[in-house]
Amino acid sequence: MRSLRSAAAALLLLAAVPTALTGCVREGGRIDMGPTGGTPVEGGTATMALPPAATPNWIFPISPPGYGGSYNYGIQSLLFTPVYDAVQDKEKGELTTHGPGTLGLEPRYGDGNTTVTVPLRKGVTWSDGTPVTARDLEFWFRLVKANKAVWSAYSVGTMPDNVKRFETLDDHTVRLHLTRAYNPDWFTANQLTLMRALPQHAWDARTDGGEIDDWDRTPEGAKAVFARLTKHAKSLGSYGSDPLWQTVNGPWKLAGWRDSGQVTIVPNEKYTGPRSERPHLDKVVFKPFTTADSEYNVLRSGGVDYGYIPPSVMAQKEKFEAKGYRVDPWEGWAATYIVYNFNSTHGGPLMGQLYIRQAMQHLVDQKAMSEVVWQGSATPTLGPVPVTPKSQYLSEAMEKNHYPYDVDKARRLLAAHGWRVEDGTARCVRPGTGEDQCGKGIGKNTPLELTLLSQSGSTETTNMMQELKSSLSKAGIELTVRQQPLNSVLGNSVPCTAKDPGCDWDMSFFGTAGSWYYPLNPSGEQLFSTGASANFGNYSDKKADRVIRAVQYSPDMKAVHEYGEYLAEQLPVMWMPNPAYQVSVIRNDLRGVSQNPTVTFAPQHWYYVKKDDEKHGERQVERHVEGHVEKKGAEQ
């Protein structure tokens, strides 16, 4: 799951995105300037390790529920340049939504914030030479509008529902006529960043081998086109040979995508974007690992150029530094949590009781988990708005832990509502809906037993779940943990009803590296609003819906504060310690790496250096043009 933003002043994103994001980057210290010295050289291969059990499995830039992993998004964005995204201004060391790495130039709001004009960068073409135009944006919009119910980024009332008319002003400019006035900070950060330019001239066919036409301009045609593209996207093993995925406009193109999840990209020699975005390396390999231990072993043997170490071995970082690596925790703008399934066949009625969620939150010892499991590299999650790095979105009240670790308080909460611990398990002895009774749908002698789906492949996650299981048992709550690979947990944790097969899970955890990385505004319409596609646990609360909508509409920062404070208390999920995305270990001679808090990556900026006194049989002469390392030539 992905995205982020942070700030120093309550200004509209339209006017102050760079200022607003400075806090995230500078205070968090995530801009990695790396070592100095050495002569930049062109070429070479860099291998980057992917998170444990995180297997890239979706290439089509419109992802269905269960395929929204940050690793999928990150790779897609290298092939299909985002219109807007969190990008780093390398000169200022700040994040913004537009820059050399995006197709979109600065958006312009008008008519009382009821319209937004999106200008596109000119001169950009697809890899087959066809210009990237406003028609490609329209193609994306028609596809998501007709297929929004199966789009992972959709929540009722947001994109595309909030656009009443899509207008093309010219080949490189579109205007969105909105259904009402929106907060420009929120709309740019959380809606415009969803947009993609897709190759309409190559993809707009209803059947394989069928005629390319404007089929997307009717709902029926858009559904047929989408179904065809989705069918191809499900064929993971054919990504490398399927011509559909070879029509790209990003700085990279696909060279291989194995069933195992190993992805290889090479420079797109037909790239026509800004010179500063042209790759320096010959190849980048994204390598998957089933466990953090297996990655650690490969890293120690030198098989990974950009990897990570488990927090538990932070004390051994000097060993890597001695081998020519640098160690740098990669902090993210994220919330980490365990999902409650409010529609669970078994535990739905239990999850629906706020006092039970409160008791359980009092049993989460975030401080101990951070110190013991994460070696101090995790920060507490106290609500939907990240506590660190500091931002204008965080109010003073949100910095307070409303549910500190307190076993006695958890026991008292359960006892006050009709639960008694017998043989180590709490059972309902006062069924009913009164204030001192167990609550709706909970029968007499119902045990407080729950099942948790948890991501496998991480020692830290395994230890954290065992700590949670032990802590919950102190109040008579019996937790069964079922570990699965990350993609399985995501695939099995989709919204469901109690009658659906597979809706018997009560809780779900997929957040070893952070459960949700926010877009630039940390609102929760995708996570906590009724019916949202990423609302995996079917949480529904009328006031929550209202305060979330207020964030979308009002430029007043108080709206964000009300939302954050309300959800922190209501516990739509179980808040868990938020670890660094990873403790990165990077070769000293691999430069240009920036670890921005949105956990996106830009390997087009990476390059190797050689020592100034190093002797080579072949001499390469480099020069710098607009920050781009360019090979002048090579001679003996």
mmCIF file of N, CA, C and O in Angstrom, residues 329-374:
data_model
loop_
_atom_site.group_PDB
_atom_site.id
_atom_site.type_symbol
_atom_site.label_atom_id
_atom_site.label_comp_id
_atom_site.label_asym_id
_atom_site.label_seq_id
_atom_site.Cartn_x
_atom_site.Cartn_y
_atom_site.Cartn_z
ATOM 1 N N PRO A 329 18.291 3.719 7.722
ATOM 2 C CA PRO A 329 16.861 3.409 7.882
ATOM 3 C C PRO A 329 16.009 4.272 6.952
ATOM 4 O O PRO A 329 16.215 5.480 6.846
ATOM 5 N N TRP A 330 15.057 3.639 6.298
ATOM 6 C CA TRP A 330 14.168 4.304 5.324
ATOM 7 C C TRP A 330 12.817 4.489 5.998
ATOM 8 O O TRP A 330 12.015 3.582 6.062
ATOM 9 N N GLU A 331 12.589 5.674 6.516
ATOM 10 C CA GLU A 331 11.344 5.951 7.232
ATOM 11 C C GLU A 331 10.233 6.318 6.256
ATOM 12 O O GLU A 331 10.483 6.969 5.248
ATOM 13 N N GLY A 332 9.028 5.898 6.572
ATOM 14 C CA GLY A 332 7.903 6.147 5.673
ATOM 15 C C GLY A 332 6.779 6.920 6.320
ATOM 16 O O GLY A 332 6.644 6.962 7.542
ATOM 17 N N TRP A 333 5.972 7.536 5.484
ATOM 18 C CA TRP A 333 4.782 8.293 5.916
ATOM 19 C C TRP A 333 3.630 7.304 5.892
ATOM 20 O O TRP A 333 2.932 7.163 4.910
ATOM 21 N N ALA A 334 3.485 6.593 6.993
ATOM 22 C CA ALA A 334 2.587 5.443 6.975
ATOM 23 C C ALA A 334 1.870 5.266 8.298
ATOM 24 O O ALA A 334 2.259 5.813 9.331
ATOM 25 N N ALA A 335 0.809 4.487 8.235
ATOM 26 C CA ALA A 335 0.124 4.000 9.431
ATOM 27 C C ALA A 335 0.206 2.477 9.394
ATOM 28 O O ALA A 335 0.063 1.866 8.336
ATOM 29 N N THR A 336 0.452 1.876 10.540
ATOM 30 C CA THR A 336 0.528 0.419 10.617
ATOM 31 C C THR A 336 -0.573 -0.073 11.545
ATOM 32 O O THR A 336 -0.762 0.463 12.634
ATOM 33 N N TYR A 337 -1.289 -1.080 11.084
ATOM 34 C CA TYR A 337 -2.465 -1.524 11.833
ATOM 35 C C TYR A 337 -2.834 -2.958 11.482
ATOM 36 O O TYR A 337 -2.369 -3.525 10.493
ATOM 37 N N ILE A 338 -3.674 -3.533 12.322
ATOM 38 C CA ILE A 338 -4.303 -4.825 12.057
ATOM 39 C C ILE A 338 -5.752 -4.552 11.696
ATOM 40 O O ILE A 338 -6.450 -3.809 12.400
ATOM 41 N N VAL A 339 -6.211 -5.127 10.609
ATOM 42 C CA VAL A 339 -7.579 -4.920 10.140
ATOM 43 C C VAL A 339 -8.548 -5.768 10.966
ATOM 44 O O VAL A 339 -8.289 -6.945 11.231
ATOM 45 N N TYR A 340 -9.646 -5.161 11.376
ATOM 46 C CA TYR A 340 -10.755 -5.901 11.982
ATOM 47 C C TYR A 340 -11.772 -6.222 10.887
ATOM 48 O O TYR A 340 -12.160 -5.331 10.125
ATOM 49 N N ASN A 341 -12.225 -7.462 10.803
ATOM 50 C CA ASN A 341 -13.261 -7.828 9.835
ATOM 51 C C ASN A 341 -14.624 -7.749 10.514
ATOM 52 O O ASN A 341 -15.059 -8.676 11.188
ATOM 53 N N PHE A 342 -15.289 -6.632 10.321
ATOM 54 C CA PHE A 342 -16.577 -6.405 10.979
ATOM 55 C C PHE A 342 -17.686 -7.298 10.414
ATOM 56 O O PHE A 342 -18.754 -7.402 11.012
ATOM 57 N N ASN A 343 -17.434 -7.931 9.270
ATOM 58 C CA ASN A 343 -18.413 -8.847 8.677
ATOM 59 C C ASN A 343 -18.021 -10.308 8.843
ATOM 60 O O ASN A 343 -18.621 -11.188 8.220
ATOM 61 N N SER A 344 -17.028 -10.579 9.674
ATOM 62 C CA SER A 344 -16.552 -11.948 9.836
ATOM 63 C C SER A 344 -17.672 -12.898 10.235
ATOM 64 O O SER A 344 -18.512 -12.579 11.084
ATOM 65 N N THR A 345 -17.678 -14.052 9.591
ATOM 66 C CA THR A 345 -18.682 -15.079 9.907
ATOM 67 C C THR A 345 -18.689 -15.402 11.390
ATOM 68 O O THR A 345 -19.742 -15.593 11.989
ATOM 69 N N HIS A 346 -17.498 -15.448 11.971
ATOM 70 C CA HIS A 346 -17.394 -15.791 13.389
ATOM 71 C C HIS A 346 -17.294 -14.558 14.283
ATOM 72 O O HIS A 346 -18.094 -14.374 15.200
ATOM 73 N N GLY A 347 -16.313 -13.705 14.012
ATOM 74 C CA GLY A 347 -15.988 -12.640 14.954
ATOM 75 C C GLY A 347 -16.603 -11.294 14.668
ATOM 76 O O GLY A 347 -16.339 -10.332 15.413
ATOM 77 N N GLY A 348 -17.436 -11.185 13.632
ATOM 78 C CA GLY A 348 -18.038 -9.895 13.293
ATOM 79 C C GLY A 348 -18.732 -9.206 14.457
ATOM 80 O O GLY A 348 -18.472 -8.024 14.734
ATOM 81 N N PRO A 349 -19.611 -9.904 15.181
ATOM 82 C CA PRO A 349 -20.279 -9.260 16.324
ATOM 83 C C PRO A 349 -19.297 -8.810 17.400
ATOM 84 O O PRO A 349 -19.526 -7.792 18.072
ATOM 85 N N LEU A 350 -18.197 -9.541 17.581
ATOM 86 C CA LEU A 350 -17.191 -9.148 18.565
ATOM 87 C C LEU A 350 -16.482 -7.880 18.122
ATOM 88 O O LEU A 350 -16.309 -6.930 18.903
ATOM 89 N N MET A 351 -16.070 -7.836 16.853
ATOM 90 C CA MET A 351 -15.367 -6.667 16.321
ATOM 91 C C MET A 351 -16.251 -5.414 16.359
ATOM 92 O O MET A 351 -15.765 -4.295 16.462
ATOM 93 N N GLY A 352 -17.547 -5.607 16.285
ATOM 94 C CA GLY A 352 -18.478 -4.483 16.245
ATOM 95 C C GLY A 352 -18.649 -3.765 17.567
ATOM 96 O O GLY A 352 -19.256 -2.690 17.612
ATOM 97 N N GLN A 353 -18.104 -4.326 18.649
ATOM 98 C CA GLN A 353 -18.236 -3.706 19.967
ATOM 99 C C GLN A 353 -17.021 -2.822 20.249
ATOM 100 O O GLN A 353 -15.889 -3.315 20.335
ATOM 101 N N LEU A 354 -17.242 -1.513 20.387
ATOM 102 C CA LEU A 354 -16.139 -0.594 20.633
ATOM 103 C C LEU A 354 -15.377 -0.957 21.898
ATOM 104 O O LEU A 354 -14.145 -0.886 21.933
ATOM 105 N N TYR A 355 -16.071 -1.372 22.957
ATOM 106 C CA TYR A 355 -15.379 -1.661 24.209
ATOM 107 C C TYR A 355 -14.405 -2.833 24.040
ATOM 108 O O TYR A 355 -13.353 -2.874 24.695
ATOM 109 N N ILE A 356 -14.740 -3.805 23.173
ATOM 110 C CA ILE A 356 -13.816 -4.916 22.915
ATOM 111 C C ILE A 356 -12.586 -4.405 22.174
ATOM 112 O O ILE A 356 -11.443 -4.767 22.495
ATOM 113 N N ARG A 357 -12.800 -3.534 21.184
ATOM 114 C CA ARG A 357 -11.660 -2.960 20.451
ATOM 115 C C ARG A 357 -10.796 -2.113 21.388
ATOM 116 O O ARG A 357 -9.568 -2.111 21.289
ATOM 117 N N GLN A 358 -11.449 -1.399 22.309
ATOM 118 C CA GLN A 358 -10.691 -0.596 23.273
ATOM 119 C C GLN A 358 -9.855 -1.484 24.190
ATOM 120 O O GLN A 358 -8.691 -1.202 24.467
ATOM 121 N N ALA A 359 -10.466 -2.565 24.670
ATOM 122 C CA ALA A 359 -9.747 -3.493 25.542
ATOM 123 C C ALA A 359 -8.540 -4.080 24.814
ATOM 124 O O ALA A 359 -7.434 -4.178 25.374
ATOM 125 N N MET A 360 -8.741 -4.456 23.564
ATOM 126 C CA MET A 360 -7.655 -5.045 22.784
ATOM 127 C C MET A 360 -6.540 -4.025 22.522
ATOM 128 O O MET A 360 -5.350 -4.366 22.573
ATOM 129 N N GLN A 361 -6.922 -2.770 22.271
ATOM 130 C CA GLN A 361 -5.891 -1.752 22.027
ATOM 131 C C GLN A 361 -5.057 -1.512 23.284
ATOM 132 O O GLN A 361 -3.851 -1.268 23.201
ATOM 133 N N HIS A 362 -5.698 -1.603 24.452
ATOM 134 C CA HIS A 362 -4.960 -1.463 25.712
ATOM 135 C C HIS A 362 -3.971 -2.611 25.921
ATOM 136 O O HIS A 362 -3.107 -2.528 26.805
ATOM 137 N N LEU A 363 -4.111 -3.675 25.134
ATOM 138 C CA LEU A 363 -3.234 -4.831 25.279
ATOM 139 C C LEU A 363 -2.113 -4.842 24.237
ATOM 140 O O LEU A 363 -1.344 -5.794 24.157
ATOM 141 N N VAL A 364 -2.031 -3.779 23.438
ATOM 142 C CA VAL A 364 -0.948 -3.650 22.457
ATOM 143 C C VAL A 364 0.165 -2.819 23.085
ATOM 144 O O VAL A 364 0.028 -1.602 23.233
ATOM 145 N N ASP A 365 1.240 -3.463 23.445
ATOM 146 C CA ASP A 365 2.358 -2.766 24.081
ATOM 147 C C ASP A 365 3.302 -2.267 22.981
ATOM 148 O O ASP A 365 4.327 -2.895 22.669
ATOM 149 N N GLN A 366 2.945 -1.112 22.397
ATOM 150 C CA GLN A 366 3.709 -0.605 21.265
ATOM 151 C C GLN A 366 5.145 -0.265 21.653
ATOM 152 O O GLN A 366 6.082 -0.486 20.876
ATOM 153 N N LYS A 367 5.337 0.274 22.840
ATOM 154 C CA LYS A 367 6.685 0.657 23.265
ATOM 155 C C LYS A 367 7.591 -0.562 23.368
ATOM 156 O O LYS A 367 8.727 -0.561 22.860
ATOM 157 N N ALA A 368 7.089 -1.619 24.006
ATOM 158 C CA ALA A 368 7.898 -2.824 24.164
ATOM 159 C C ALA A 368 8.175 -3.473 22.810
ATOM 160 O O ALA A 368 9.287 -3.946 22.553
ATOM 161 N N MET A 369 7.163 -3.489 21.936
ATOM 162 C CA MET A 369 7.353 -4.074 20.607
ATOM 163 C C MET A 369 8.435 -3.324 19.836
ATOM 164 O O MET A 369 9.264 -3.920 19.156
ATOM 165 N N SER A 370 8.412 -1.997 19.939
ATOM 166 C CA SER A 370 9.406 -1.204 19.220
ATOM 167 C C SER A 370 10.804 -1.467 19.758
ATOM 168 O O SER A 370 11.755 -1.674 18.993
ATOM 169 N N GLU A 371 10.931 -1.496 21.076
ATOM 170 C CA GLU A 371 12.251 -1.651 21.677
ATOM 171 C C GLU A 371 12.803 -3.056 21.503
ATOM 172 O O GLU A 371 13.990 -3.230 21.189
ATOM 173 N N VAL A 372 11.950 -4.070 21.690
ATOM 174 C CA VAL A 372 12.432 -5.451 21.688
ATOM 175 C C VAL A 372 12.436 -6.042 20.281
ATOM 176 O O VAL A 372 13.423 -6.640 19.842
ATOM 177 N N VAL A 373 11.314 -5.877 19.560
ATOM 178 C CA VAL A 373 11.181 -6.500 18.237
ATOM 179 C C VAL A 373 11.885 -5.685 17.160
ATOM 180 O O VAL A 373 12.576 -6.230 16.301
ATOM 181 N N TRP A 374 11.719 -4.351 17.230
ATOM 182 C CA TRP A 374 12.233 -3.499 16.164
ATOM 183 C C TRP A 374 13.518 -2.767 16.540
ATOM 184 O O TRP A 374 13.985 -1.917 15.777
#
